[in-house]
């Protein structure tokens, strides 16, 4: 797993972290690794740390809002004899939906904006398509612009918008991906690779019609809106909608 992803295990009345996550959590929460215990059979031992509910909440809040990490919470769906640990919920700086109760239980104003970037081409220039979603502000935005090989305009946009997370299609395989990743990370934004197939228009019309609160008398057809002519950008927007698994209640 990436070093910026922390996995925690829900034990009912408390939570545990294991391996490198246990050592990291001990340093962050208790400022000491002395609380880390070794568990398991001889030769197969692993570091383990117990967190009570209060420590867990403080740790997760710090991971998502300050350190810009991803968090995965696992729960045991198995029996007393056979464990079956599955992801109960997960979050990242741009996708806080499943941690709302925890994060909003404190008096803090959260911005959980996320952008997605897709690169297209016209006859002469590189075209950068950007989708933007801020659930807390109930905003969906798209834009397109030409850019140079250093993605100077994209970097200026990232600085201005200040997203918590950026989705990029594919993996570290291409030089373009590596360049954009460096540009975005310079502004302290977490980069999350996603499948290239998510950066498409598949299901977009249906999702936008469900998410957009149309004005009274307005034609309830999102694809009739002029913004949808920005085809590269709306593909990026669609990737965010799939990533957030956002429902209408969060944007209306």
PDB file of C-alpha atoms in Angstrom:
ATOM      1  CA  UNK A   1       0.000   0.000   0.000  1.00  0.00           C
ATOM      2  CA  UNK A   2       1.135   3.622  -0.458  1.00  0.00           C
ATOM      3  CA  UNK A   3       2.923   5.166   2.529  1.00  0.00           C
ATOM      4  CA  UNK A   4       0.248   7.892   2.577  1.00  0.00           C
ATOM      5  CA  UNK A   5      -2.493   5.319   3.275  1.00  0.00           C
ATOM      6  CA  UNK A   6      -3.164   4.249   6.880  1.00  0.00           C
ATOM      7  CA  UNK A   7      -5.231   1.166   7.693  1.00  0.00           C
ATOM      8  CA  UNK A   8      -7.065   0.852  11.009  1.00  0.00           C
ATOM      9  CA  UNK A   9      -9.107  -2.078  12.324  1.00  0.00           C
ATOM     10  CA  UNK A  10     -12.434  -1.648  14.107  1.00  0.00           C
ATOM     11  CA  UNK A  11     -12.562  -3.982  17.123  1.00  0.00           C
ATOM     12  CA  UNK A  12     -15.844  -2.661  18.496  1.00  0.00           C
ATOM     13  CA  UNK A  13     -14.839  -0.757  21.619  1.00  0.00           C
ATOM     14  CA  UNK A  14     -11.401   0.163  20.292  1.00  0.00           C
ATOM     15  CA  UNK A  15      -9.271   0.232  17.136  1.00  0.00           C
ATOM     16  CA  UNK A  16      -5.890  -1.278  16.247  1.00  0.00           C
ATOM     17  CA  UNK A  17      -3.098  -0.447  13.830  1.00  0.00           C
ATOM     18  CA  UNK A  18      -0.436  -2.906  12.685  1.00  0.00           C
ATOM     19  CA  UNK A  19       3.033  -2.965  11.182  1.00  0.00           C
ATOM     20  CA  UNK A  20       4.383   0.370   9.983  1.00  0.00           C
ATOM     21  CA  UNK A  21       0.957   1.958  10.603  1.00  0.00           C
ATOM     22  CA  UNK A  22       1.238   1.034  14.313  1.00  0.00           C
ATOM     23  CA  UNK A  23       4.661   2.665  14.594  1.00  0.00           C
ATOM     24  CA  UNK A  24       3.489   5.770  12.734  1.00  0.00           C
ATOM     25  CA  UNK A  25       0.312   6.099  14.848  1.00  0.00           C
ATOM     26  CA  UNK A  26       2.305   5.696  18.062  1.00  0.00           C
ATOM     27  CA  UNK A  27       4.623   8.538  17.084  1.00  0.00           C
ATOM     28  CA  UNK A  28       1.722  10.777  16.040  1.00  0.00           C
ATOM     29  CA  UNK A  29      -0.677  10.094  18.920  1.00  0.00           C
ATOM     30  CA  UNK A  30       1.564   9.173  21.871  1.00  0.00           C
ATOM     31  CA  UNK A  31       4.858  10.742  20.692  1.00  0.00           C
ATOM     32  CA  UNK A  32       6.541   7.439  21.605  1.00  0.00           C
ATOM     33  CA  UNK A  33       6.935   3.943  20.143  1.00  0.00           C
ATOM     34  CA  UNK A  34       7.054   2.438  23.642  1.00  0.00           C
ATOM     35  CA  UNK A  35       3.300   1.746  23.466  1.00  0.00           C
ATOM     36  CA  UNK A  36       3.723  -0.544  20.431  1.00  0.00           C
ATOM     37  CA  UNK A  37       3.429  -4.257  21.245  1.00  0.00           C
ATOM     38  CA  UNK A  38       4.547  -7.297  19.263  1.00  0.00           C
ATOM     39  CA  UNK A  39       1.811  -9.861  18.600  1.00  0.00           C
ATOM     40  CA  UNK A  40       1.604 -13.154  16.743  1.00  0.00           C
ATOM     41  CA  UNK A  41       3.390 -16.499  16.752  1.00  0.00           C
ATOM     42  CA  UNK A  42       7.158 -16.743  17.048  1.00  0.00           C
ATOM     43  CA  UNK A  43       8.774 -15.822  13.755  1.00  0.00           C
ATOM     44  CA  UNK A  44       5.599 -14.164  12.472  1.00  0.00           C
ATOM     45  CA  UNK A  45       5.289 -11.341  14.947  1.00  0.00           C
ATOM     46  CA  UNK A  46       4.077  -7.900  13.903  1.00  0.00           C
ATOM     47  CA  UNK A  47       3.836  -4.518  15.597  1.00  0.00           C
ATOM     48  CA  UNK A  48       0.408  -3.661  17.021  1.00  0.00           C
ATOM     49  CA  UNK A  49      -1.095  -0.574  18.656  1.00  0.00           C
ATOM     50  CA  UNK A  50      -4.414  -0.125  20.448  1.00  0.00           C
ATOM     51  CA  UNK A  51      -6.308   3.160  20.075  1.00  0.00           C
ATOM     52  CA  UNK A  52      -9.339   4.056  22.165  1.00  0.00           C
ATOM     53  CA  UNK A  53     -12.202   5.875  20.468  1.00  0.00           C
ATOM     54  CA  UNK A  54     -10.980   9.330  21.446  1.00  0.00           C
ATOM     55  CA  UNK A  55      -7.439   8.691  20.209  1.00  0.00           C
ATOM     56  CA  UNK A  56      -8.780   7.117  17.022  1.00  0.00           C
ATOM     57  CA  UNK A  57     -10.950  10.143  16.220  1.00  0.00           C
ATOM     58  CA  UNK A  58      -8.133  12.590  16.866  1.00  0.00           C
ATOM     59  CA  UNK A  59      -5.704  10.530  14.758  1.00  0.00           C
ATOM     60  CA  UNK A  60      -8.074  10.193  11.794  1.00  0.00           C
ATOM     61  CA  UNK A  61      -8.938  13.882  11.925  1.00  0.00           C
ATOM     62  CA  UNK A  62      -5.233  14.745  11.800  1.00  0.00           C
ATOM     63  CA  UNK A  63      -4.561  12.311   8.945  1.00  0.00           C
ATOM     64  CA  UNK A  64      -7.333  13.630   6.704  1.00  0.00           C
ATOM     65  CA  UNK A  65      -7.309  17.337   7.472  1.00  0.00           C
ATOM     66  CA  UNK A  66      -3.671  18.087   8.303  1.00  0.00           C
ATOM     67  CA  UNK A  67      -1.377  15.446   6.862  1.00  0.00           C
ATOM     68  CA  UNK A  68      -3.465  14.883   3.683  1.00  0.00           C
ATOM     69  CA  UNK A  69      -3.370  11.076   4.055  1.00  0.00           C
ATOM     70  CA  UNK A  70      -5.835   8.401   2.985  1.00  0.00           C
ATOM     71  CA  UNK A  71      -7.564   6.315   5.672  1.00  0.00           C
ATOM     72  CA  UNK A  72      -9.117   2.841   5.409  1.00  0.00           C
ATOM     73  CA  UNK A  73     -11.167   1.350   8.258  1.00  0.00           C
ATOM     74  CA  UNK A  74     -11.583  -2.435   8.290  1.00  0.00           C
ATOM     75  CA  UNK A  75     -14.218  -4.523  10.087  1.00  0.00           C
ATOM     76  CA  UNK A  76     -14.329  -8.274  10.653  1.00  0.00           C
ATOM     77  CA  UNK A  77     -17.215  -9.875   8.768  1.00  0.00           C
ATOM     78  CA  UNK A  78     -16.057 -13.402   9.624  1.00  0.00           C
ATOM     79  CA  UNK A  79     -16.863 -15.797  12.448  1.00  0.00           C
ATOM     80  CA  UNK A  80     -15.177 -16.494  15.765  1.00  0.00           C
ATOM     81  CA  UNK A  81     -13.005 -19.100  14.038  1.00  0.00           C
ATOM     82  CA  UNK A  82     -12.315 -17.431  10.700  1.00  0.00           C
ATOM     83  CA  UNK A  83     -11.486 -13.755  10.263  1.00  0.00           C
ATOM     84  CA  UNK A  84     -12.648 -11.899   7.170  1.00  0.00           C
ATOM     85  CA  UNK A  85     -11.477  -8.294   7.341  1.00  0.00           C
ATOM     86  CA  UNK A  86     -13.096  -6.028   4.747  1.00  0.00           C
ATOM     87  CA  UNK A  87     -13.048  -2.257   4.194  1.00  0.00           C
ATOM     88  CA  UNK A  88     -15.918  -0.722   6.167  1.00  0.00           C
ATOM     89  CA  UNK A  89     -15.291   2.814   4.976  1.00  0.00           C
ATOM     90  CA  UNK A  90     -12.488   4.906   3.544  1.00  0.00           C
ATOM     91  CA  UNK A  91     -11.643   8.550   3.103  1.00  0.00           C
ATOM     92  CA  UNK A  92      -9.097  10.931   1.640  1.00  0.00           C
ATOM     93  CA  UNK A  93      -8.625  14.717   1.769  1.00  0.00           C
ATOM     94  CA  UNK A  94     -10.961  15.213  -1.183  1.00  0.00           C
ATOM     95  CA  UNK A  95     -13.485  12.565  -0.167  1.00  0.00           C
ATOM     96  CA  UNK A  96     -14.606  13.033   3.431  1.00  0.00           C
ATOM     97  CA  UNK A  97     -18.202  11.853   2.974  1.00  0.00           C
ATOM     98  CA  UNK A  98     -17.928   8.613   4.972  1.00  0.00           C
ATOM     99  CA  UNK A  99     -16.199  10.423   7.843  1.00  0.00           C
ATOM    100  CA  UNK A 100     -18.724  13.268   8.101  1.00  0.00           C
ATOM    101  CA  UNK A 101     -20.039  12.347  11.544  1.00  0.00           C
ATOM    102  CA  UNK A 102     -16.539  12.118  12.949  1.00  0.00           C
ATOM    103  CA  UNK A 103     -15.146  15.235  11.299  1.00  0.00           C
ATOM    104  CA  UNK A 104     -18.195  17.463  11.661  1.00  0.00           C
ATOM    105  CA  UNK A 105     -18.631  16.573  15.319  1.00  0.00           C
ATOM    106  CA  UNK A 106     -16.042  19.249  16.065  1.00  0.00           C
ATOM    107  CA  UNK A 107     -16.481  22.956  15.469  1.00  0.00           C
ATOM    108  CA  UNK A 108     -14.467  23.195  12.281  1.00  0.00           C
ATOM    109  CA  UNK A 109     -15.349  24.308   8.775  1.00  0.00           C
ATOM    110  CA  UNK A 110     -14.229  21.753   6.197  1.00  0.00           C
ATOM    111  CA  UNK A 111     -13.487  22.215   2.544  1.00  0.00           C
ATOM    112  CA  UNK A 112     -13.206  18.880   0.787  1.00  0.00           C
ATOM    113  CA  UNK A 113     -12.735  20.003  -2.789  1.00  0.00           C
ATOM    114  CA  UNK A 114     -11.251  17.630  -5.341  1.00  0.00           C
ATOM    115  CA  UNK A 115     -10.137  18.178  -8.925  1.00  0.00           C
ATOM    116  CA  UNK A 116      -9.497  15.764 -11.767  1.00  0.00           C
ATOM    117  CA  UNK A 117      -7.243  16.447 -14.741  1.00  0.00           C
ATOM    118  CA  UNK A 118      -7.422  14.953 -18.220  1.00  0.00           C
ATOM    119  CA  UNK A 119      -5.153  15.928 -21.094  1.00  0.00           C
ATOM    120  CA  UNK A 120      -6.553  16.227 -24.597  1.00  0.00           C
ATOM    121  CA  UNK A 121      -5.243  17.532 -27.904  1.00  0.00           C
ATOM    122  CA  UNK A 122      -6.468  19.949 -30.516  1.00  0.00           C
ATOM    123  CA  UNK A 123      -4.778  20.583 -33.866  1.00  0.00           C
ATOM    124  CA  UNK A 124      -1.922  22.591 -32.345  1.00  0.00           C
ATOM    125  CA  UNK A 125      -1.923  22.596 -28.566  1.00  0.00           C
ATOM    126  CA  UNK A 126      -2.144  20.450 -25.492  1.00  0.00           C
ATOM    127  CA  UNK A 127      -5.608  20.928 -23.933  1.00  0.00           C
ATOM    128  CA  UNK A 128      -5.985  20.550 -20.167  1.00  0.00           C
ATOM    129  CA  UNK A 129      -9.473  19.599 -19.014  1.00  0.00           C
ATOM    130  CA  UNK A 130     -10.241  20.074 -15.309  1.00  0.00           C
ATOM    131  CA  UNK A 131     -13.269  18.986 -13.309  1.00  0.00           C
ATOM    132  CA  UNK A 132     -13.870  20.411  -9.832  1.00  0.00           C
ATOM    133  CA  UNK A 133     -16.262  19.334  -7.063  1.00  0.00           C
ATOM    134  CA  UNK A 134     -16.648  20.895  -3.621  1.00  0.00           C
ATOM    135  CA  UNK A 135     -19.260  18.948  -1.674  1.00  0.00           C
ATOM    136  CA  UNK A 136     -19.284  21.404   1.227  1.00  0.00           C
ATOM    137  CA  UNK A 137     -20.035  24.314  -1.122  1.00  0.00           C
ATOM    138  CA  UNK A 138     -22.248  22.173  -3.411  1.00  0.00           C
ATOM    139  CA  UNK A 139     -20.288  23.126  -6.513  1.00  0.00           C
ATOM    140  CA  UNK A 140     -19.600  21.339  -9.794  1.00  0.00           C
ATOM    141  CA  UNK A 141     -17.258  23.159 -12.188  1.00  0.00           C
ATOM    142  CA  UNK A 142     -15.381  22.465 -15.415  1.00  0.00           C
ATOM    143  CA  UNK A 143     -12.808  24.375 -17.426  1.00  0.00           C
ATOM    144  CA  UNK A 144     -10.426  23.836 -20.336  1.00  0.00           C
ATOM    145  CA  UNK A 145      -7.300  25.683 -21.376  1.00  0.00           C
ATOM    146  CA  UNK A 146      -4.143  25.213 -23.423  1.00  0.00           C
ATOM    147  CA  UNK A 147      -0.857  24.743 -21.592  1.00  0.00           C
ATOM    148  CA  UNK A 148       2.884  24.359 -22.076  1.00  0.00           C
ATOM    149  CA  UNK A 149       5.038  21.295 -21.397  1.00  0.00           C
ATOM    150  CA  UNK A 150       5.601  22.483 -17.804  1.00  0.00           C
ATOM    151  CA  UNK A 151       1.841  22.817 -17.146  1.00  0.00           C
ATOM    152  CA  UNK A 152       2.310  26.363 -15.865  1.00  0.00           C
ATOM    153  CA  UNK A 153      -1.360  27.276 -16.287  1.00  0.00           C
ATOM    154  CA  UNK A 154      -2.460  24.128 -14.479  1.00  0.00           C
ATOM    155  CA  UNK A 155      -0.165  24.942 -11.567  1.00  0.00           C
ATOM    156  CA  UNK A 156      -1.605  28.457 -11.367  1.00  0.00           C
ATOM    157  CA  UNK A 157      -5.126  26.972 -11.282  1.00  0.00           C
ATOM    158  CA  UNK A 158      -4.229  24.537  -8.509  1.00  0.00           C
ATOM    159  CA  UNK A 159      -2.768  27.365  -6.411  1.00  0.00           C
ATOM    160  CA  UNK A 160      -5.889  29.493  -6.953  1.00  0.00           C
ATOM    161  CA  UNK A 161      -8.477  26.758  -6.318  1.00  0.00           C
ATOM    162  CA  UNK A 162      -6.620  25.020  -3.467  1.00  0.00           C
ATOM    163  CA  UNK A 163      -8.058  21.505  -3.804  1.00  0.00           C
ATOM    164  CA  UNK A 164      -7.389  18.826  -1.205  1.00  0.00           C
ATOM    165  CA  UNK A 165      -6.943  16.052  -3.759  1.00  0.00           C
ATOM    166  CA  UNK A 166      -6.284  15.604  -7.479  1.00  0.00           C
ATOM    167  CA  UNK A 167      -7.336  12.599  -9.566  1.00  0.00           C
ATOM    168  CA  UNK A 168      -5.200  11.610 -12.540  1.00  0.00           C
ATOM    169  CA  UNK A 169      -5.886   8.899 -15.138  1.00  0.00           C
ATOM    170  CA  UNK A 170      -3.543   5.934 -15.240  1.00  0.00           C
ATOM    171  CA  UNK A 171      -0.382   5.268 -13.257  1.00  0.00           C
ATOM    172  CA  UNK A 172       3.200   6.429 -13.128  1.00  0.00           C
ATOM    173  CA  UNK A 173       3.892   4.908 -16.545  1.00  0.00           C
ATOM    174  CA  UNK A 174       3.896   8.055 -18.671  1.00  0.00           C
ATOM    175  CA  UNK A 175       6.146  11.091 -18.496  1.00  0.00           C
ATOM    176  CA  UNK A 176       3.059  13.303 -18.712  1.00  0.00           C
ATOM    177  CA  UNK A 177       1.620  11.696 -15.572  1.00  0.00           C
ATOM    178  CA  UNK A 178       4.915  12.154 -13.705  1.00  0.00           C
ATOM    179  CA  UNK A 179       5.137  15.814 -14.732  1.00  0.00           C
ATOM    180  CA  UNK A 180       1.562  16.658 -13.722  1.00  0.00           C
ATOM    181  CA  UNK A 181       1.968  14.766 -10.433  1.00  0.00           C
ATOM    182  CA  UNK A 182       5.036  16.846  -9.540  1.00  0.00           C
ATOM    183  CA  UNK A 183       3.256  20.086 -10.496  1.00  0.00           C
ATOM    184  CA  UNK A 184       0.234  19.300  -8.329  1.00  0.00           C
ATOM    185  CA  UNK A 185       2.221  17.974  -5.365  1.00  0.00           C
ATOM    186  CA  UNK A 186       4.271  21.179  -5.254  1.00  0.00           C
ATOM    187  CA  UNK A 187       1.110  22.831  -3.930  1.00  0.00           C
ATOM    188  CA  UNK A 188       0.705  20.199  -1.206  1.00  0.00           C
ATOM    189  CA  UNK A 189      -2.172  18.402  -2.948  1.00  0.00           C
ATOM    190  CA  UNK A 190      -2.591  14.624  -2.631  1.00  0.00           C
ATOM    191  CA  UNK A 191      -2.510  12.890  -6.047  1.00  0.00           C
ATOM    192  CA  UNK A 192      -4.691   9.806  -6.532  1.00  0.00           C
ATOM    193  CA  UNK A 193      -4.371   7.658  -9.690  1.00  0.00           C
ATOM    194  CA  UNK A 194      -7.661   6.355 -11.104  1.00  0.00           C
ATOM    195  CA  UNK A 195      -8.580   4.060 -13.975  1.00  0.00           C
ATOM    196  CA  UNK A 196      -8.458   5.719 -17.382  1.00  0.00           C
ATOM    197  CA  UNK A 197     -11.919   4.313 -18.133  1.00  0.00           C
ATOM    198  CA  UNK A 198     -13.410   6.531 -15.413  1.00  0.00           C
ATOM    199  CA  UNK A 199     -12.373   9.621 -17.399  1.00  0.00           C
ATOM    200  CA  UNK A 200     -15.168   9.229 -19.948  1.00  0.00           C
ATOM    201  CA  UNK A 201     -18.750  10.348 -20.511  1.00  0.00           C
ATOM    202  CA  UNK A 202     -20.243   6.953 -19.598  1.00  0.00           C
ATOM    203  CA  UNK A 203     -23.300   7.561 -17.418  1.00  0.00           C
ATOM    204  CA  UNK A 204     -22.477  11.267 -17.137  1.00  0.00           C
ATOM    205  CA  UNK A 205     -25.792  12.615 -18.440  1.00  0.00           C
ATOM    206  CA  UNK A 206     -27.803  10.544 -15.975  1.00  0.00           C
ATOM    207  CA  UNK A 207     -25.548  11.500 -13.048  1.00  0.00           C
ATOM    208  CA  UNK A 208     -25.615  15.230 -13.830  1.00  0.00           C
ATOM    209  CA  UNK A 209     -29.400  15.258 -14.225  1.00  0.00           C
ATOM    210  CA  UNK A 210     -29.604  13.648 -10.783  1.00  0.00           C
ATOM    211  CA  UNK A 211     -27.081  15.951  -9.116  1.00  0.00           C
ATOM    212  CA  UNK A 212     -27.886  19.380 -10.525  1.00  0.00           C
ATOM    213  CA  UNK A 213     -30.633  21.399  -8.877  1.00  0.00           C
ATOM    214  CA  UNK A 214     -32.269  23.000 -11.914  1.00  0.00           C
ATOM    215  CA  UNK A 215     -34.009  26.327 -11.590  1.00  0.00           C
ATOM    216  CA  UNK A 216     -37.765  26.505 -11.905  1.00  0.00           C
ATOM    217  CA  UNK A 217     -38.716  26.462 -15.568  1.00  0.00           C
ATOM    218  CA  UNK A 218     -35.222  25.443 -16.676  1.00  0.00           C
ATOM    219  CA  UNK A 219     -34.878  22.500 -19.036  1.00  0.00           C
ATOM    220  CA  UNK A 220     -33.857  19.560 -16.862  1.00  0.00           C
ATOM    221  CA  UNK A 221     -31.244  18.273 -19.254  1.00  0.00           C
ATOM    222  CA  UNK A 222     -27.671  18.781 -18.111  1.00  0.00           C
ATOM    223  CA  UNK A 223     -26.253  17.909 -21.520  1.00  0.00           C
ATOM    224  CA  UNK A 224     -28.004  20.957 -22.966  1.00  0.00           C
ATOM    225  CA  UNK A 225     -25.855  23.220 -20.797  1.00  0.00           C
ATOM    226  CA  UNK A 226     -22.996  24.951 -22.674  1.00  0.00           C
ATOM    227  CA  UNK A 227     -20.379  23.658 -20.201  1.00  0.00           C
ATOM    228  CA  UNK A 228     -20.865  20.118 -21.505  1.00  0.00           C
ATOM    229  CA  UNK A 229     -19.259  21.202 -24.787  1.00  0.00           C
ATOM    230  CA  UNK A 230     -15.960  21.123 -22.867  1.00  0.00           C
ATOM    231  CA  UNK A 231     -15.658  17.426 -23.602  1.00  0.00           C
ATOM    232  CA  UNK A 232     -12.235  16.825 -22.025  1.00  0.00           C
ATOM    233  CA  UNK A 233     -13.214  18.638 -18.827  1.00  0.00           C
ATOM    234  CA  UNK A 234     -16.553  16.852 -18.391  1.00  0.00           C
ATOM    235  CA  UNK A 235     -14.727  13.517 -18.669  1.00  0.00           C
ATOM    236  CA  UNK A 236     -12.572  14.683 -15.761  1.00  0.00           C
ATOM    237  CA  UNK A 237     -15.704  15.726 -13.840  1.00  0.00           C
ATOM    238  CA  UNK A 238     -17.198  12.279 -14.400  1.00  0.00           C
ATOM    239  CA  UNK A 239     -14.129  10.702 -12.810  1.00  0.00           C
ATOM    240  CA  UNK A 240     -14.732  12.759  -9.657  1.00  0.00           C
ATOM    241  CA  UNK A 241     -18.399  11.755  -9.490  1.00  0.00           C
ATOM    242  CA  UNK A 242     -17.396   8.086  -9.689  1.00  0.00           C
ATOM    243  CA  UNK A 243     -14.616   8.582  -7.136  1.00  0.00           C
ATOM    244  CA  UNK A 244     -16.827  10.331  -4.586  1.00  0.00           C
ATOM    245  CA  UNK A 245     -19.786   8.032  -5.254  1.00  0.00           C
ATOM    246  CA  UNK A 246     -21.597  11.267  -4.664  1.00  0.00           C
ATOM    247  CA  UNK A 247     -25.354  11.274  -4.328  1.00  0.00           C
ATOM    248  CA  UNK A 248     -27.836  14.033  -4.947  1.00  0.00           C
ATOM    249  CA  UNK A 249     -28.319  14.789  -1.244  1.00  0.00           C
ATOM    250  CA  UNK A 250     -24.758  16.115  -0.973  1.00  0.00           C
ATOM    251  CA  UNK A 251     -25.109  18.677  -3.751  1.00  0.00           C
ATOM    252  CA  UNK A 252     -28.696  19.887  -3.639  1.00  0.00           C
TER     253      UNK A 252
END
